[in-house]
Structures are given as C-alpha cells and as structure tokens.
C-alpha cells in the first residue's frame, strides 16, 4: 500500500512539473506577443521560444499518449493512424514476454542451481545410503526406494530454499531484460506472485509425476539405472543418486511452461488495469521524453528568435 501511495505521489509531482513547464511556455508566448506588438524587438524572440517550446512539449505528450492508447479525431471519431500501437499488439507483446521468461528462466544454470542444494543431500544422505545399499542387495524391491524418494523430494519442493531459488531466477530475469524490468516496475511482472505460481505448479507436477503411471515408469527406469551403477562404496552410491535426482528434477521443471504461465497471468489482467499500468509507465519512464520535446523546441525557437531580431 505504501509503495502504491509513493507511486501516486510521484506521478502527481511529475504531472505538476510537466503542466508547470507547459504553462511557462504559454505565458512566455503571450508575453512575447505583447512585447512584439508594443514594438519591442526581443518580444519576437520570446514568442518564438514560447511557441516552439509549447509545440515541442505538447507534440511529445501527444506522441506518448498515441503510443499507449488510440487517439480519435474529434467529431468524426476516426482513430489517428499509428495511435494505440501497444493496445493493438497486446497479444504479440504477451507472446514476446512469455518467450523472454521461458528462454531466460529455464537455463542450464537455473536447473543446475535447482539440484545443487548441498544441505538437502547432507540431511537425507544417511537414509539414502542405508536404503540404496539395502536395495542393491534386493533389486526386486524398487517400490521401497520410491517411498524413500517421495518425502525428501516433496520436502525439497516445499522448502524455502527452492522457493528462494525460483525467486532469485525471476529477479535475475527482471534485472537482465529492459522490458521485463519496466513491466516489474509497473506491476505487470510480479516476482512474488510468479514465484508462488511456479512453486505450486512444480509441487503439483511432482505429485502427478509420482502417483501417475508415467512417473512410476520413469522413476523405475532411473532407479534401475542407478542400482546397476552402484558399487559397495557408499560415496559412489550417493554420487549416482545425485545424478538420478538431477535428471528427475530437470524432467519435472522442463515440463512446466513458465512462459505460458506468465502470458496467461498477464492475459487475465483487465484492459482498464493495463491502461492504468501504462499510464504509470508513461509518467515515470517517459517523463523526460515529453520534457525534452519542450526543451529542444525552446532552443530551436531561441535561434529562430535571434534570427528574426537580427
């Protein structure tokens, strides 16, 4: 709530500065015209600065508004060509956003981080060593290992460490991509919400994977492969289990289309809310584009005014 209040306050301040600058150029224009009419030569220079600055800032404000929403010609109600580019390409933008999340989140480094929790392996290694060595002697008891795997993996996917890993990856994605960073600033890309959705999907997928026939067959293949490689050395057993665990986790994570999840979550946002987000974006990040229109216009007007006076 405090963050929202700060955002509203900042938007009001930027609006005030923009309106004050626009009013300044208008006042300068009027003063210049009055002085020029009174025969003061530098009145033309003032009016040129004011008119050019006002035209520049108003043109850029209109351009920014046209970017985010359609602008209609008064009376006839026909949209100005080129206006509402973002609104017209909503689906394409969502597709691009989904691809960025998909390509940047499920990277080899991310998957490697997901399966490199040393604390997890240290906590379960005594049980795993005992059960794996017992199963090495009794190869027909594969289901016992499934029961051993179920709780540690379920605990792992439910642990704060796994959630933190997902959150850190999302933050890395946000920081490394300009569009996603802007989307995060205005609330379109919400790291906490996406983290919770992803963790929930991973746990649901793991339960389905464990209880369904597909998961049973896959785990049995991996267990059989693991048991075929285990030696009498407990260290080797744990090493082989780690490799098996990595393959299982990778398979579960790769089955979840995080990009489609992000796209769906954004697609459910009401268009009015999207427009509000875009307004915030314009206020905060395109403010200087609008202001520079007035500044550059005023500089051009100054040179034109000097030319008129000379």
C-alpha atoms as a printed R data frame, in Angstrom:
    type eleno elety resid chain resno       x       y       z
1   ATOM     1    CA   UNK     A     1   0.000   0.000   0.000
2   ATOM     2    CA   UNK     A     2   2.854   2.356   0.877
3   ATOM     3    CA   UNK     A     3   4.526   1.547  -2.428
4   ATOM     4    CA   UNK     A     4   1.312   2.405  -4.301
5   ATOM     5    CA   UNK     A     5   0.971   5.702  -2.396
6   ATOM     6    CA   UNK     A     6   4.563   6.604  -3.293
7   ATOM     7    CA   UNK     A     7   3.872   5.805  -6.944
8   ATOM     8    CA   UNK     A     8   0.750   8.007  -6.989
9   ATOM     9    CA   UNK     A     9   2.607  10.823  -5.238
10  ATOM    10    CA   UNK     A    10   5.485  10.615  -7.727
11  ATOM    11    CA   UNK     A    11   3.059  10.662 -10.664
12  ATOM    12    CA   UNK     A    12   1.390  13.788  -9.284
13  ATOM    13    CA   UNK     A    13   4.732  15.534  -8.864
14  ATOM    14    CA   UNK     A    14   5.780  14.704 -12.437
15  ATOM    15    CA   UNK     A    15   2.402  15.869 -13.744
16  ATOM    16    CA   UNK     A    16   2.776  19.122 -11.841
17  ATOM    17    CA   UNK     A    17   6.249  19.723 -13.294
18  ATOM    18    CA   UNK     A    18   5.028  18.922 -16.810
19  ATOM    19    CA   UNK     A    19   1.957  21.166 -16.515
20  ATOM    20    CA   UNK     A    20   4.027  23.962 -14.975
21  ATOM    21    CA   UNK     A    21   6.520  23.754 -17.861
22  ATOM    22    CA   UNK     A    22   3.721  23.803 -20.435
23  ATOM    23    CA   UNK     A    23   2.127  26.808 -18.734
24  ATOM    24    CA   UNK     A    24   5.519  28.545 -18.649
25  ATOM    25    CA   UNK     A    25   5.914  28.231 -22.414
26  ATOM    26    CA   UNK     A    26   2.371  29.515 -22.984
27  ATOM    27    CA   UNK     A    27   2.958  32.502 -20.701
28  ATOM    28    CA   UNK     A    28   6.273  33.257 -22.429
29  ATOM    29    CA   UNK     A    29   4.483  33.147 -25.785
30  ATOM    30    CA   UNK     A    30   1.794  35.596 -24.649
31  ATOM    31    CA   UNK     A    31   4.342  37.972 -23.103
32  ATOM    32    CA   UNK     A    32   6.426  37.800 -26.269
33  ATOM    33    CA   UNK     A    33   3.461  38.624 -28.487
34  ATOM    34    CA   UNK     A    34   2.529  41.575 -26.255
35  ATOM    35    CA   UNK     A    35   6.067  42.965 -26.275
36  ATOM    36    CA   UNK     A    36   6.355  42.436 -30.034
37  ATOM    37    CA   UNK     A    37   3.076  44.304 -30.545
38  ATOM    38    CA   UNK     A    38   4.442  47.132 -28.392
39  ATOM    39    CA   UNK     A    39   7.429  47.398 -30.725
40  ATOM    40    CA   UNK     A    40   9.996  45.650 -28.529
41  ATOM    41    CA   UNK     A    41  12.321  43.702 -30.881
42  ATOM    42    CA   UNK     A    42  13.135  40.970 -28.341
43  ATOM    43    CA   UNK     A    43   9.406  40.259 -27.990
44  ATOM    44    CA   UNK     A    44   9.582  38.201 -31.185
45  ATOM    45    CA   UNK     A    45  12.411  36.150 -29.682
46  ATOM    46    CA   UNK     A    46  10.379  35.450 -26.527
47  ATOM    47    CA   UNK     A    47   7.326  34.475 -28.524
48  ATOM    48    CA   UNK     A    48   9.399  32.156 -30.737
49  ATOM    49    CA   UNK     A    49  10.876  30.448 -27.662
50  ATOM    50    CA   UNK     A    50   7.451  30.073 -26.047
51  ATOM    51    CA   UNK     A    51   5.628  28.845 -29.140
52  ATOM    52    CA   UNK     A    52   8.356  26.382 -30.131
53  ATOM    53    CA   UNK     A    53   8.667  25.054 -26.583
54  ATOM    54    CA   UNK     A    54   4.900  24.654 -26.224
55  ATOM    55    CA   UNK     A    55   4.607  22.917 -29.590
56  ATOM    56    CA   UNK     A    56   7.510  20.615 -28.718
57  ATOM    57    CA   UNK     A    57   6.183  19.504 -25.325
58  ATOM    58    CA   UNK     A    58   2.584  19.156 -26.497
59  ATOM    59    CA   UNK     A    59   3.697  17.134 -29.526
60  ATOM    60    CA   UNK     A    60   5.695  14.718 -27.381
61  ATOM    61    CA   UNK     A    61   2.878  14.372 -24.836
62  ATOM    62    CA   UNK     A    62   0.508  13.538 -27.680
63  ATOM    63    CA   UNK     A    63   3.041  11.080 -29.145
64  ATOM    64    CA   UNK     A    64   3.371   9.254 -25.814
65  ATOM    65    CA   UNK     A    65  -0.410   9.038 -25.423
66  ATOM    66    CA   UNK     A    66  -0.718   7.764 -29.014
67  ATOM    67    CA   UNK     A    67   1.789   5.035 -28.227
68  ATOM    68    CA   UNK     A    68  -0.288   3.586 -25.395
69  ATOM    69    CA   UNK     A    69  -3.880   4.176 -26.488
70  ATOM    70    CA   UNK     A    70  -5.825   5.078 -29.672
71  ATOM    71    CA   UNK     A    71  -6.425   8.809 -30.259
72  ATOM    72    CA   UNK     A    72  -9.595   9.651 -32.204
73  ATOM    73    CA   UNK     A    73 -10.159  12.665 -34.424
74  ATOM    74    CA   UNK     A    74 -12.889  14.816 -32.837
75  ATOM    75    CA   UNK     A    75 -16.362  14.889 -34.428
76  ATOM    76    CA   UNK     A    76 -15.734  12.132 -36.998
77  ATOM    77    CA   UNK     A    77 -14.433   9.591 -34.438
78  ATOM    78    CA   UNK     A    78 -11.747   8.153 -36.733
79  ATOM    79    CA   UNK     A    79  -8.552   6.932 -34.981
80  ATOM    80    CA   UNK     A    80  -5.352   8.736 -35.873
81  ATOM    81    CA   UNK     A    81  -3.108   6.396 -37.938
82  ATOM    82    CA   UNK     A    82  -0.334   4.928 -35.801
83  ATOM    83    CA   UNK     A    83  -2.048   5.561 -32.462
84  ATOM    84    CA   UNK     A    84  -2.698   2.761 -29.969
85  ATOM    85    CA   UNK     A    85   0.246   0.645 -31.123
86  ATOM    86    CA   UNK     A    86   0.611  -1.197 -27.805
87  ATOM    87    CA   UNK     A    87  -3.119  -1.798 -27.390
88  ATOM    88    CA   UNK     A    88  -3.390  -3.185 -30.925
89  ATOM    89    CA   UNK     A    89  -0.439  -5.533 -30.414
90  ATOM    90    CA   UNK     A    90  -1.371  -6.797 -26.930
91  ATOM    91    CA   UNK     A    91  -1.216 -10.480 -27.906
92  ATOM    92    CA   UNK     A    92   2.103 -10.074 -29.693
93  ATOM    93    CA   UNK     A    93   3.586  -8.270 -26.687
94  ATOM    94    CA   UNK     A    94   2.366 -11.028 -24.359
95  ATOM    95    CA   UNK     A    95   3.928 -13.642 -26.650
96  ATOM    96    CA   UNK     A    96   7.241 -11.775 -26.556
97  ATOM    97    CA   UNK     A    97   7.034 -11.501 -22.774
98  ATOM    98    CA   UNK     A    98   6.284 -15.226 -22.438
99  ATOM    99    CA   UNK     A    99   9.238 -16.148 -24.665
100 ATOM   100    CA   UNK     A   100  11.590 -13.977 -22.609
101 ATOM   101    CA   UNK     A   101  10.510 -15.667 -19.368
102 ATOM   102    CA   UNK     A   102  10.667 -19.116 -20.952
103 ATOM   103    CA   UNK     A   103  14.108 -18.637 -22.510
104 ATOM   104    CA   UNK     A   104  15.751 -16.852 -19.598
105 ATOM   105    CA   UNK     A   105  14.361 -18.733 -16.614
106 ATOM   106    CA   UNK     A   106  14.863 -22.378 -17.590
107 ATOM   107    CA   UNK     A   107  18.536 -22.046 -18.395
108 ATOM   108    CA   UNK     A   108  21.161 -24.730 -17.697
109 ATOM   109    CA   UNK     A   109  22.461 -22.639 -14.796
110 ATOM   110    CA   UNK     A   110  18.983 -22.372 -13.279
111 ATOM   111    CA   UNK     A   111  18.425 -26.116 -13.481
112 ATOM   112    CA   UNK     A   112  21.880 -26.756 -12.074
113 ATOM   113    CA   UNK     A   113  21.110 -24.468  -9.125
114 ATOM   114    CA   UNK     A   114  17.849 -26.313  -8.504
115 ATOM   115    CA   UNK     A   115  19.656 -29.579  -7.952
116 ATOM   116    CA   UNK     A   116  22.783 -28.377  -6.163
117 ATOM   117    CA   UNK     A   117  21.388 -27.968  -2.645
118 ATOM   118    CA   UNK     A   118  24.175 -29.416  -0.507
119 ATOM   119    CA   UNK     A   119  22.180 -29.047   2.719
120 ATOM   120    CA   UNK     A   120  19.430 -31.184   1.229
121 ATOM   121    CA   UNK     A   121  21.788 -34.003   0.277
122 ATOM   122    CA   UNK     A   122  23.546 -33.890   3.626
123 ATOM   123    CA   UNK     A   123  20.248 -34.150   5.523
124 ATOM   124    CA   UNK     A   124  18.948 -37.160   3.596
125 ATOM   125    CA   UNK     A   125  22.213 -38.935   2.829
126 ATOM   126    CA   UNK     A   126  22.164 -41.337   5.847
127 ATOM   127    CA   UNK     A   127  18.702 -42.625   4.963
128 ATOM   128    CA   UNK     A   128  19.515 -42.763   1.282
129 ATOM   129    CA   UNK     A   129  22.731 -44.618   1.850
130 ATOM   130    CA   UNK     A   130  21.027 -47.214   4.006
131 ATOM   131    CA   UNK     A   131  18.072 -47.715   1.665
132 ATOM   132    CA   UNK     A   132  20.134 -47.699  -1.513
133 ATOM   133    CA   UNK     A   133  22.561 -50.274  -0.150
134 ATOM   134    CA   UNK     A   134  19.642 -52.430   1.013
135 ATOM   135    CA   UNK     A   135  18.049 -52.185  -2.419
136 ATOM   136    CA   UNK     A   136  21.355 -53.046  -4.021
137 ATOM   137    CA   UNK     A   137  21.044 -56.445  -2.376
138 ATOM   138    CA   UNK     A   138  17.291 -56.728  -3.131
139 ATOM   139    CA   UNK     A   139  16.725 -55.490  -6.664
140 ATOM   140    CA   UNK     A   140  13.094 -56.599  -6.701
141 ATOM   141    CA   UNK     A   141  12.142 -54.020  -4.050
142 ATOM   142    CA   UNK     A   142  12.074 -50.916  -6.257
143 ATOM   143    CA   UNK     A   143   8.960 -49.503  -4.669
144 ATOM   144    CA   UNK     A   144  10.748 -49.122  -1.359
145 ATOM   145    CA   UNK     A   145  13.105 -46.629  -2.976
146 ATOM   146    CA   UNK     A   146  10.126 -44.774  -4.440
147 ATOM   147    CA   UNK     A   147   8.855 -44.286  -0.908
148 ATOM   148    CA   UNK     A   148  12.307 -43.098   0.156
149 ATOM   149    CA   UNK     A   149  12.391 -40.593  -2.694
150 ATOM   150    CA   UNK     A   150   8.868 -39.299  -2.157
151 ATOM   151    CA   UNK     A   151   9.306 -37.454   1.128
152 ATOM   152    CA   UNK     A   152  12.758 -35.870   0.533
153 ATOM   153    CA   UNK     A   153  11.723 -34.580  -2.895
154 ATOM   154    CA   UNK     A   154   8.353 -33.379  -1.634
155 ATOM   155    CA   UNK     A   155  10.107 -31.594   1.233
156 ATOM   156    CA   UNK     A   156  12.642 -30.125  -1.180
157 ATOM   157    CA   UNK     A   157   9.976 -28.645  -3.500
158 ATOM   158    CA   UNK     A   158   8.143 -27.304  -0.434
159 ATOM   159    CA   UNK     A   159  11.252 -25.841   1.180
160 ATOM   160    CA   UNK     A   160  12.019 -22.094   1.429
161 ATOM   161    CA   UNK     A   161  15.294 -22.800  -0.384
162 ATOM   162    CA   UNK     A   162  13.558 -23.979  -3.535
163 ATOM   163    CA   UNK     A   163  11.179 -21.002  -3.440
164 ATOM   164    CA   UNK     A   164  14.143 -18.654  -2.942
165 ATOM   165    CA   UNK     A   165  15.910 -20.235  -5.927
166 ATOM   166    CA   UNK     A   166  12.883 -19.566  -8.141
167 ATOM   167    CA   UNK     A   167  12.587 -16.017  -6.784
168 ATOM   168    CA   UNK     A   168  16.276 -15.292  -7.452
169 ATOM   169    CA   UNK     A   169  15.981 -16.577 -11.009
170 ATOM   170    CA   UNK     A   170  12.968 -14.349 -11.637
171 ATOM   171    CA   UNK     A   171  14.849 -11.359 -10.197
172 ATOM   172    CA   UNK     A   172  17.807 -12.159 -12.482
173 ATOM   173    CA   UNK     A   173  15.423 -12.258 -15.434
174 ATOM   174    CA   UNK     A   174  13.888  -8.941 -14.371
175 ATOM   175    CA   UNK     A   175  17.279  -7.224 -13.985
176 ATOM   176    CA   UNK     A   176  18.750  -8.582 -17.226
177 ATOM   177    CA   UNK     A   177  15.963  -7.549 -19.575
178 ATOM   178    CA   UNK     A   178  14.785  -3.947 -20.054
179 ATOM   179    CA   UNK     A   179  11.163  -4.747 -21.000
180 ATOM   180    CA   UNK     A   180  10.674  -7.128 -18.078
181 ATOM   181    CA   UNK     A   181  12.285  -4.603 -15.737
182 ATOM   182    CA   UNK     A   182   9.805  -1.936 -16.835
183 ATOM   183    CA   UNK     A   183   6.954  -4.435 -16.565
184 ATOM   184    CA   UNK     A   184   8.039  -5.208 -12.993
185 ATOM   185    CA   UNK     A   185   8.170  -1.538 -12.049
186 ATOM   186    CA   UNK     A   186   4.523  -1.021 -13.037
187 ATOM   187    CA   UNK     A   187   3.233  -4.340 -11.663
188 ATOM   188    CA   UNK     A   188   2.889  -6.418 -14.848
189 ATOM   189    CA   UNK     A   189   5.757  -8.713 -13.880
190 ATOM   190    CA   UNK     A   190   5.214  -9.509 -10.204
191 ATOM   191    CA   UNK     A   191   8.067 -11.650  -8.913
192 ATOM   192    CA   UNK     A   192   6.330 -12.769  -5.716
193 ATOM   193    CA   UNK     A   193   3.142 -13.884  -7.494
194 ATOM   194    CA   UNK     A   194   5.058 -15.699 -10.237
195 ATOM   195    CA   UNK     A   195   7.260 -17.371  -7.611
196 ATOM   196    CA   UNK     A   196   4.240 -18.742  -5.769
197 ATOM   197    CA   UNK     A   197   2.594 -19.919  -9.013
198 ATOM   198    CA   UNK     A   198   5.746 -21.670 -10.197
199 ATOM   199    CA   UNK     A   199   6.407 -23.391  -6.864
200 ATOM   200    CA   UNK     A   200   2.776 -24.516  -6.702
201 ATOM   201    CA   UNK     A   201   2.924 -25.913 -10.239
202 ATOM   202    CA   UNK     A   202   6.183 -27.735  -9.546
203 ATOM   203    CA   UNK     A   203   4.707 -29.403  -6.442
204 ATOM   204    CA   UNK     A   204   1.516 -30.346  -8.308
205 ATOM   205    CA   UNK     A   205   3.554 -31.701 -11.194
206 ATOM   206    CA   UNK     A   206   5.732 -33.706  -8.778
207 ATOM   207    CA   UNK     A   207   2.680 -35.297  -7.115
208 ATOM   208    CA   UNK     A   208   1.236 -36.175 -10.512
209 ATOM   209    CA   UNK     A   209   4.609 -37.456 -11.664
210 ATOM   210    CA   UNK     A   210   4.980 -39.612  -8.555
211 ATOM   211    CA   UNK     A   211   1.465 -41.044  -8.468
212 ATOM   212    CA   UNK     A   212   0.794 -41.486 -12.184
213 ATOM   213    CA   UNK     A   213   1.883 -44.370 -14.367
214 ATOM   214    CA   UNK     A   214   4.223 -42.159 -16.362
215 ATOM   215    CA   UNK     A   215   6.048 -41.086 -13.234
216 ATOM   216    CA   UNK     A   216   6.216 -44.629 -11.879
217 ATOM   217    CA   UNK     A   217   7.739 -45.960 -15.087
218 ATOM   218    CA   UNK     A   218  10.248 -43.102 -15.281
219 ATOM   219    CA   UNK     A   219  11.313 -43.489 -11.652
220 ATOM   220    CA   UNK     A   220  11.626 -47.230 -12.036
221 ATOM   221    CA   UNK     A   221  13.867 -46.766 -15.089
222 ATOM   222    CA   UNK     A   222  16.029 -44.288 -13.190
223 ATOM   223    CA   UNK     A   223  16.203 -46.486 -10.105
224 ATOM   224    CA   UNK     A   224  17.109 -49.499 -12.197
225 ATOM   225    CA   UNK     A   225  19.851 -47.484 -13.897
226 ATOM   226    CA   UNK     A   226  21.077 -46.219 -10.546
227 ATOM   227    CA   UNK     A   227  21.193 -49.663  -8.963
228 ATOM   228    CA   UNK     A   228  23.088 -51.049 -11.924
229 ATOM   229    CA   UNK     A   229  25.858 -48.490 -11.332
230 ATOM   230    CA   UNK     A   230  26.150 -48.579  -7.547
231 ATOM   231    CA   UNK     A   231  29.288 -50.056  -6.058
232 ATOM   232    CA   UNK     A   232  29.857 -51.161  -2.470
233 ATOM   233    CA   UNK     A   233  31.201 -47.715  -1.672
234 ATOM   234    CA   UNK     A   234  28.554 -45.531  -0.054
235 ATOM   235    CA   UNK     A   235  30.108 -42.385  -1.541
236 ATOM   236    CA   UNK     A   236  29.641 -43.770  -5.026
237 ATOM   237    CA   UNK     A   237  26.044 -44.626  -4.196
238 ATOM   238    CA   UNK     A   238  25.295 -41.058  -3.174
239 ATOM   239    CA   UNK     A   239  27.028 -39.706  -6.273
240 ATOM   240    CA   UNK     A   240  24.896 -41.887  -8.528
241 ATOM   241    CA   UNK     A   241  21.781 -40.875  -6.606
242 ATOM   242    CA   UNK     A   242  22.635 -37.224  -7.099
243 ATOM   243    CA   UNK     A   243  22.826 -37.758 -10.846
244 ATOM   244    CA   UNK     A   244  19.486 -39.557 -10.794
245 ATOM   245    CA   UNK     A   245  17.922 -36.832  -8.679
246 ATOM   246    CA   UNK     A   246  19.159 -34.170 -11.106
247 ATOM   247    CA   UNK     A   247  17.551 -35.952 -14.051
248 ATOM   248    CA   UNK     A   248  14.235 -36.252 -12.191
249 ATOM   249    CA   UNK     A   249  14.171 -32.580 -11.183
250 ATOM   250    CA   UNK     A   250  15.118 -31.437 -14.673
251 ATOM   251    CA   UNK     A   251  12.353 -33.541 -16.170
252 ATOM   252    CA   UNK     A   252   9.753 -32.064 -13.801
253 ATOM   253    CA   UNK     A   253  10.841 -28.437 -14.301
254 ATOM   254    CA   UNK     A   254  11.098 -28.734 -18.071
255 ATOM   255    CA   UNK     A   255   7.516 -29.981 -18.290
256 ATOM   256    CA   UNK     A   256   6.207 -26.696 -16.852
257 ATOM   257    CA   UNK     A   257   5.886 -23.926 -19.445
258 ATOM   258    CA   UNK     A   258   6.728 -20.930 -17.286
259 ATOM   259    CA   UNK     A   259   6.427 -18.583 -20.255
260 ATOM   260    CA   UNK     A   260   2.856 -19.686 -20.935
261 ATOM   261    CA   UNK     A   261   2.104 -19.286 -17.236
262 ATOM   262    CA   UNK     A   262   3.361 -15.684 -17.300
263 ATOM   263    CA   UNK     A   263   1.446 -14.965 -20.505
264 ATOM   264    CA   UNK     A   264  -1.763 -16.382 -19.075
265 ATOM   265    CA   UNK     A   265  -1.433 -14.388 -15.868
266 ATOM   266    CA   UNK     A   266  -0.926 -11.172 -17.846
267 ATOM   267    CA   UNK     A   267  -3.707 -12.017 -20.280
268 ATOM   268    CA   UNK     A   268  -6.158 -12.177 -17.388
269 ATOM   269    CA   UNK     A   269  -5.452  -8.570 -16.425
270 ATOM   270    CA   UNK     A   270  -8.365  -6.280 -17.305
271 ATOM   271    CA   UNK     A   271  -7.694  -3.857 -20.164
272 ATOM   272    CA   UNK     A   272  -8.525  -0.947 -17.880
273 ATOM   273    CA   UNK     A   273  -5.868  -2.134 -15.441
274 ATOM   274    CA   UNK     A   274  -3.378  -2.454 -18.275
275 ATOM   275    CA   UNK     A   275  -4.098   1.132 -19.316
276 ATOM   276    CA   UNK     A   276  -3.556   2.248 -15.729
277 ATOM   277    CA   UNK     A   277  -0.202   0.416 -15.659
278 ATOM   278    CA   UNK     A   278   0.774   2.034 -18.929
279 ATOM   279    CA   UNK     A   279  -0.156   5.445 -17.585
280 ATOM   280    CA   UNK     A   280   2.184   4.851 -14.647
281 ATOM   281    CA   UNK     A   281   4.859   3.735 -17.080
282 ATOM   282    CA   UNK     A   282   4.426   6.906 -19.119
283 ATOM   283    CA   UNK     A   283   4.542   9.113 -16.031
284 ATOM   284    CA   UNK     A   284   7.686   7.592 -14.611
285 ATOM   285    CA   UNK     A   285   9.812   6.482 -17.569
286 ATOM   286    CA   UNK     A   286   8.710   8.676 -20.470
287 ATOM   287    CA   UNK     A   287   8.566  11.911 -18.496
288 ATOM   288    CA   UNK     A   288  11.857  13.195 -19.865
289 ATOM   289    CA   UNK     A   289  10.876  12.323 -23.433
290 ATOM   290    CA   UNK     A   290   7.973  14.736 -23.060
291 ATOM   291    CA   UNK     A   291  10.104  17.347 -21.313
292 ATOM   292    CA   UNK     A   292  12.888  17.169 -23.878
293 ATOM   293    CA   UNK     A   293  10.345  17.979 -26.586
294 ATOM   294    CA   UNK     A   294   9.716  21.312 -24.874
295 ATOM   295    CA   UNK     A   295  13.396  21.955 -24.146
296 ATOM   296    CA   UNK     A   296  14.576  21.213 -27.695
297 ATOM   297    CA   UNK     A   297  11.654  23.190 -29.095
298 ATOM   298    CA   UNK     A   298  12.548  26.169 -26.916
299 ATOM   299    CA   UNK     A   299  16.201  26.035 -28.041
300 ATOM   300    CA   UNK     A   300  15.130  25.960 -31.701
301 ATOM   301    CA   UNK     A   301  12.737  28.851 -31.006
302 ATOM   302    CA   UNK     A   302  15.569  30.813 -29.388
303 ATOM   303    CA   UNK     A   303  17.741  30.528 -32.506
304 ATOM   304    CA   UNK     A   304  14.760  31.430 -34.679
305 ATOM   305    CA   UNK     A   305  14.033  34.460 -32.467
306 ATOM   306    CA   UNK     A   306  17.653  35.622 -32.662
307 ATOM   307    CA   UNK     A   307  17.447  35.247 -36.440
308 ATOM   308    CA   UNK     A   308  14.273  37.370 -36.527
309 ATOM   309    CA   UNK     A   309  15.813  40.074 -34.353
310 ATOM   310    CA   UNK     A   310  19.000  40.216 -36.409
